[in-house]
Short mmCIF file of C-alpha atoms in Angstrom, two decimals:
data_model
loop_
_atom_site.label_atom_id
_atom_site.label_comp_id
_atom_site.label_asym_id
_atom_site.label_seq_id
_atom_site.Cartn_x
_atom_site.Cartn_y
_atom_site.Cartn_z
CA UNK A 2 -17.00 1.60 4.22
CA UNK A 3 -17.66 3.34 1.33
CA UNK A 4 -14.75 2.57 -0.64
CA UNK A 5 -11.44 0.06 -0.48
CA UNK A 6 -9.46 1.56 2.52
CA UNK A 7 -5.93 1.53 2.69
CA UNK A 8 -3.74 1.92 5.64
CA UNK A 9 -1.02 3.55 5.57
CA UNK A 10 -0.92 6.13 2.86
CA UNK A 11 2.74 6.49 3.99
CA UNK A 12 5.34 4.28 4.96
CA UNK A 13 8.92 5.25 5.17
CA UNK A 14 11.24 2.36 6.62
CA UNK A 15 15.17 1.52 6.58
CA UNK A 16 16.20 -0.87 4.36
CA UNK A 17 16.03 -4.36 6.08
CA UNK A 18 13.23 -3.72 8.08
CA UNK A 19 9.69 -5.82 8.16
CA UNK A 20 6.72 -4.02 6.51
CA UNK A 21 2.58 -4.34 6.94
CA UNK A 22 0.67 -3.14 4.47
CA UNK A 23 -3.33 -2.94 5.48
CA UNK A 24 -6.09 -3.42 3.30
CA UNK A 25 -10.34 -3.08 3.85
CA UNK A 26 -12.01 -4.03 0.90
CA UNK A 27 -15.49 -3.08 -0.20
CA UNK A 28 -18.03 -4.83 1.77
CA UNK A 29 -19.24 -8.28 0.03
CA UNK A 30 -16.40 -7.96 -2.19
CA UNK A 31 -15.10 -11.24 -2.48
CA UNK A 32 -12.26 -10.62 -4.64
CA UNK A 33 -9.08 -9.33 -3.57
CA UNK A 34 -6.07 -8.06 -5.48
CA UNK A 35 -2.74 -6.61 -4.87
CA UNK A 36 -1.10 -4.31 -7.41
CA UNK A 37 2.05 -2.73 -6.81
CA UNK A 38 3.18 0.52 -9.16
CA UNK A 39 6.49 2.28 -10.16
CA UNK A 40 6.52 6.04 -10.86
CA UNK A 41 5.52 6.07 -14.89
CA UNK A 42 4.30 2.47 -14.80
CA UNK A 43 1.15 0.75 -15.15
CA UNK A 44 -0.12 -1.55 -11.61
CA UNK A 45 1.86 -4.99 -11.71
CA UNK A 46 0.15 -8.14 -10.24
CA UNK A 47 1.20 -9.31 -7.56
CA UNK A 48 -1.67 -11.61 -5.67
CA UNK A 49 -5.25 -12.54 -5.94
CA UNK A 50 -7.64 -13.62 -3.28
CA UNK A 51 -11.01 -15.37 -3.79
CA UNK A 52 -12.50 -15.37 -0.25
CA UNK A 53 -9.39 -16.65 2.15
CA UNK A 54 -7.95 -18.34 -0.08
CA UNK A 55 -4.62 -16.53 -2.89
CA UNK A 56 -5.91 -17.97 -5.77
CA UNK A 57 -3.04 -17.09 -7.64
CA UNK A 58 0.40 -15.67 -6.04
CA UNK A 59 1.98 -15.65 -9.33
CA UNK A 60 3.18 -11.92 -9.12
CA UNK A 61 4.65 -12.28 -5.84
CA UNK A 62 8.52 -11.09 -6.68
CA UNK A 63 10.21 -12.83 -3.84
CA UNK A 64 9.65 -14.57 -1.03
CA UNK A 65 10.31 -11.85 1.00
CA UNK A 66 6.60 -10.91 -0.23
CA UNK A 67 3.41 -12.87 1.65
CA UNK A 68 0.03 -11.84 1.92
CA UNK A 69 -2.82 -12.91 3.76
CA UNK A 70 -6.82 -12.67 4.07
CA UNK A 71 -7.38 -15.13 7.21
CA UNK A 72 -11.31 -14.18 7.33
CA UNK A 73 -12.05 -13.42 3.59
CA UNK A 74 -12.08 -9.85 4.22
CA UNK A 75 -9.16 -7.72 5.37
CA UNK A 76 -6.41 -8.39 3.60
CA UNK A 77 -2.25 -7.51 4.94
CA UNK A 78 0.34 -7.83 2.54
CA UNK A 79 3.54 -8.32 4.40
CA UNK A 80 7.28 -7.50 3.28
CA UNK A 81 10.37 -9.06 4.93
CA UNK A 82 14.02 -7.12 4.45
CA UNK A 83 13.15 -4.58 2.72
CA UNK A 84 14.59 -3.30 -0.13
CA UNK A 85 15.30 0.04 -1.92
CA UNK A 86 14.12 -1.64 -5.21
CA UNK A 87 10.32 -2.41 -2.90
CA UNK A 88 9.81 0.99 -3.02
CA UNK A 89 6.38 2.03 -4.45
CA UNK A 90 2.71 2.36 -4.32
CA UNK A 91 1.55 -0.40 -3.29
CA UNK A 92 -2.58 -0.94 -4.53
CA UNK A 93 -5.41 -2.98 -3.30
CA UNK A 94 -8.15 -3.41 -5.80
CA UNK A 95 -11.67 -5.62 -4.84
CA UNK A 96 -13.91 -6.87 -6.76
CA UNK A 97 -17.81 -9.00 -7.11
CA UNK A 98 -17.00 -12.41 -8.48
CA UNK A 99 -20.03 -12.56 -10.08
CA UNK A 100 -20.10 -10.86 -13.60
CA UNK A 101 -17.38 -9.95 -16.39
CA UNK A 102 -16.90 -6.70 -16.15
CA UNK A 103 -13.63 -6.97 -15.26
CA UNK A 104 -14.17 -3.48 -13.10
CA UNK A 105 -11.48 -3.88 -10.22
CA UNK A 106 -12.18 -0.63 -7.54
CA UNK A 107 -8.52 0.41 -6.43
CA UNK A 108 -7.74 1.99 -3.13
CA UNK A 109 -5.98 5.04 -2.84
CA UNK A 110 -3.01 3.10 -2.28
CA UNK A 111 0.06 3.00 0.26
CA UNK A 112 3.31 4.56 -1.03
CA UNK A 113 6.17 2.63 0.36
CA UNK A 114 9.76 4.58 0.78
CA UNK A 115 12.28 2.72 1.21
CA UNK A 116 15.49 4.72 2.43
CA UNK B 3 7.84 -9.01 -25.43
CA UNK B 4 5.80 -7.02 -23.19
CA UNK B 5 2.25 -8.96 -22.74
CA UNK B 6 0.53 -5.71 -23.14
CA UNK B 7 2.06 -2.63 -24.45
CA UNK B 8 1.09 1.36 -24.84
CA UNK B 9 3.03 4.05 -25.80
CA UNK B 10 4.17 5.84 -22.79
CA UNK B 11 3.54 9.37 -24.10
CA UNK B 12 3.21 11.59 -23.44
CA UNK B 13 0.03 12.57 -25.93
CA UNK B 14 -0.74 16.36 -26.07
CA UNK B 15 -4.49 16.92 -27.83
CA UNK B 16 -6.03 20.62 -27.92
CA UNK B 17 -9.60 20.55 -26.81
CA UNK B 18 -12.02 19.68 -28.68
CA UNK B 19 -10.09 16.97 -30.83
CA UNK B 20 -9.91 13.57 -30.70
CA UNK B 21 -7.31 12.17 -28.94
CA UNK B 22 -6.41 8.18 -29.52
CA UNK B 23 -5.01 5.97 -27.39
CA UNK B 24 -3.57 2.96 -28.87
CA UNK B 25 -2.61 -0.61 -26.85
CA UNK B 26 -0.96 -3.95 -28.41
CA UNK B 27 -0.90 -7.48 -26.46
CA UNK B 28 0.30 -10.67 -27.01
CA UNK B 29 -2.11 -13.30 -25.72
CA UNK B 30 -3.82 -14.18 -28.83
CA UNK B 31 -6.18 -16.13 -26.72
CA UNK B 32 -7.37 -12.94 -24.76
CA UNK B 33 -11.26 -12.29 -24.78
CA UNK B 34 -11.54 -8.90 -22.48
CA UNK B 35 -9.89 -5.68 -22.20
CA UNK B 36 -10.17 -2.86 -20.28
CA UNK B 37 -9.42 0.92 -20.29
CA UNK B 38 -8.77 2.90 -16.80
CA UNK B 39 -7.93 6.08 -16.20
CA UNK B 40 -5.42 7.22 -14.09
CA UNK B 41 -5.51 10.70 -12.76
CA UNK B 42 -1.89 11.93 -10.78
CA UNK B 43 -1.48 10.54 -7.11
CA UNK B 44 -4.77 8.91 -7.78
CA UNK B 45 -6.20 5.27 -8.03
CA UNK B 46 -7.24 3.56 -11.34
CA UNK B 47 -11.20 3.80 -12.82
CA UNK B 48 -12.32 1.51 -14.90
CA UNK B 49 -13.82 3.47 -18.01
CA UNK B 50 -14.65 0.99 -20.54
CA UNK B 51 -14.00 -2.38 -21.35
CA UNK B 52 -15.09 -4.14 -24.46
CA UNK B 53 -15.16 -8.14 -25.98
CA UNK B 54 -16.28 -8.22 -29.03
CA UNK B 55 -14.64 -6.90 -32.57
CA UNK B 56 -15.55 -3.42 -33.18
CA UNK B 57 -16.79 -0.45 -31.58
CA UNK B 58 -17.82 0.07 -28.85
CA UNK B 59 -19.40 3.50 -27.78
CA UNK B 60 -20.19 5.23 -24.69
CA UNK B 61 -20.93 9.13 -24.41
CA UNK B 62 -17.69 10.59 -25.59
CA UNK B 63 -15.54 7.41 -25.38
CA UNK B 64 -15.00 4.53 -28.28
CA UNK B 65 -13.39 1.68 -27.35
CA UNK B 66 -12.03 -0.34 -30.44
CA UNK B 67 -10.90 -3.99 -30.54
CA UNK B 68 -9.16 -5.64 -33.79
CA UNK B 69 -8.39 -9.59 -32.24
CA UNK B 70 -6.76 -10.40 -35.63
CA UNK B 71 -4.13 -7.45 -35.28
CA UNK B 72 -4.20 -8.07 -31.22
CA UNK B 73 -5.11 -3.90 -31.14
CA UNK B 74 -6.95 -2.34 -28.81
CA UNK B 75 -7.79 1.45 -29.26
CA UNK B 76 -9.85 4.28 -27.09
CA UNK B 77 -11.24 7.15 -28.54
CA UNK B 78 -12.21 10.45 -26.70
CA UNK B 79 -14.14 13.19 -28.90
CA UNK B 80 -14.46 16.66 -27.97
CA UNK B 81 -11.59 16.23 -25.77
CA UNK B 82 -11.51 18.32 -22.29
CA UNK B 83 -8.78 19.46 -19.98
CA UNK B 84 -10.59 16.94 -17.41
CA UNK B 85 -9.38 14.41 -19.29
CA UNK B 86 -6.12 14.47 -18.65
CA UNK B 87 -4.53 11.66 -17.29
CA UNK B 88 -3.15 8.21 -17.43
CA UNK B 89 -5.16 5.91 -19.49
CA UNK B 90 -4.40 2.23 -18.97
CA UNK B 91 -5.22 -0.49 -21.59
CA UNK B 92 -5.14 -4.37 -19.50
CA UNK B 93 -6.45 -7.31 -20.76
CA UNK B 94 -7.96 -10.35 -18.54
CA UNK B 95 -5.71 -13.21 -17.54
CA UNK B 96 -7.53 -16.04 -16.52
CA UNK B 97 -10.79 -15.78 -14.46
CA UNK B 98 -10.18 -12.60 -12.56
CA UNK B 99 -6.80 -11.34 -13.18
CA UNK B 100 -6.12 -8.37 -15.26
CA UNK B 101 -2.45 -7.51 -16.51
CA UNK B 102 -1.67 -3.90 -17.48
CA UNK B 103 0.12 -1.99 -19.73
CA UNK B 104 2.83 0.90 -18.47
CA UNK B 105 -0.48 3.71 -19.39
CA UNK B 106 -0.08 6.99 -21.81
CA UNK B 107 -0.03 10.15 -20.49
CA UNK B 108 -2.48 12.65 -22.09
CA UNK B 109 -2.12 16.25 -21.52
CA UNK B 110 -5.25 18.21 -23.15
CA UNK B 111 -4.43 21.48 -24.13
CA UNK B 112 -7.07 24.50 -23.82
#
């Protein structure tokens, strides 16, 4: 596609319940990142991909957070027991690993409500 | 300590000024920064980023980096109502990581 895709926009789920969040990145793009953001806040790190591999989890809250990439492309970030506190938008950004631009392209993002 | 900080805002400019949009961080080994914009329910855009000490100019936009200080500053002349919005400051972590600051709100005011 044109764009990073994000699926779903939307997710509302019950505390304690298991969560999928989708993400297609830009085609050839072979870095992957996962943002989350709080109303009023700027996007927090939470995991970065080169290729298959998280090159750095560091942002990762819990391990109730895991994410994976198993064929360098589409990307799920998974939530266990969810909590009101994981409630956000949750961002996928991709990026060329050549060059220093630094330019990440964001998806529109999926907010996460957790009730 | 924040490792990169803005003030939240928010920052009312009429049109036609200059607004300035100020960001601090605390890396003094940092070597890239970055400003995105942020319009409401939208995703981040990168708008400029910049390396070196100085200016750095492009169209309306001025991007300002002081390493010595740790400051990082954007610039928009001849402000417009289309530019208002969320404007990030991050700086580069690493190889490919970039860390953000909370954004300031601009509101431009016709």
């Amino acid at each position: 596609g044109a764009g990073v895709s994000q699926t779903p926009s939307n997710k509302v789920t019950e505390k304690g319940k298991y969560v999928e969040l989708r993400c297609d990145p830009i085609s050839g793009h072979t870095a992957l990142y996962w943002y989350r953001q709080s109303l009023g806040q700027g996007p927090e790190f939470l995991i970065y991909f080169q290729g298959t591999g998280a090159a750095d989890d560091s942002g990762l809250p819990n391990d109730r957070f895991f994410a994976v990439r198993p064929e360098g492309s589409v990307s799920t970030l998974k939530i266990q027991r969810t909590e009101r506190g994981d409630s956000a938008v949750y961002l996928c950004a991709s990026s060329t690993r050549t060059g220093n631009t630094g330019e990440l392209f964001f998806g529109e993002g999926s907010r996460l409500t957790v009730l | 300590q924040k490792e990169v900080e803005q003030n939240s805002g928010p920052l009312s400019v009429p049109e036609g000024a200059i607004a300035s949009l100020n960001c601090t961080y605390s890396d003094r080994g940092s070597q890239s920064f970055f400003w995105y914009r942020q319009y409401s329910g939208k995703s981040p855009e990168l708008i400029m980023f910049i390396y070196s000490n100085g200016d750095k100019e492009d169209g309306r936009f001025t991007a300002q980096l002081n390493k010595a200080s740790q400051y990082v500053s954007l610039l928009i002349r001849d402000s417009q109502p289309s530019d208002s919005a969320t404007y990030l400051c991050a700086v580069k972590r690493g190889a490919q990581k970039l860390v953000f600051g909370q954004g300031t709100r601009l509101t431009i005011n016709p």
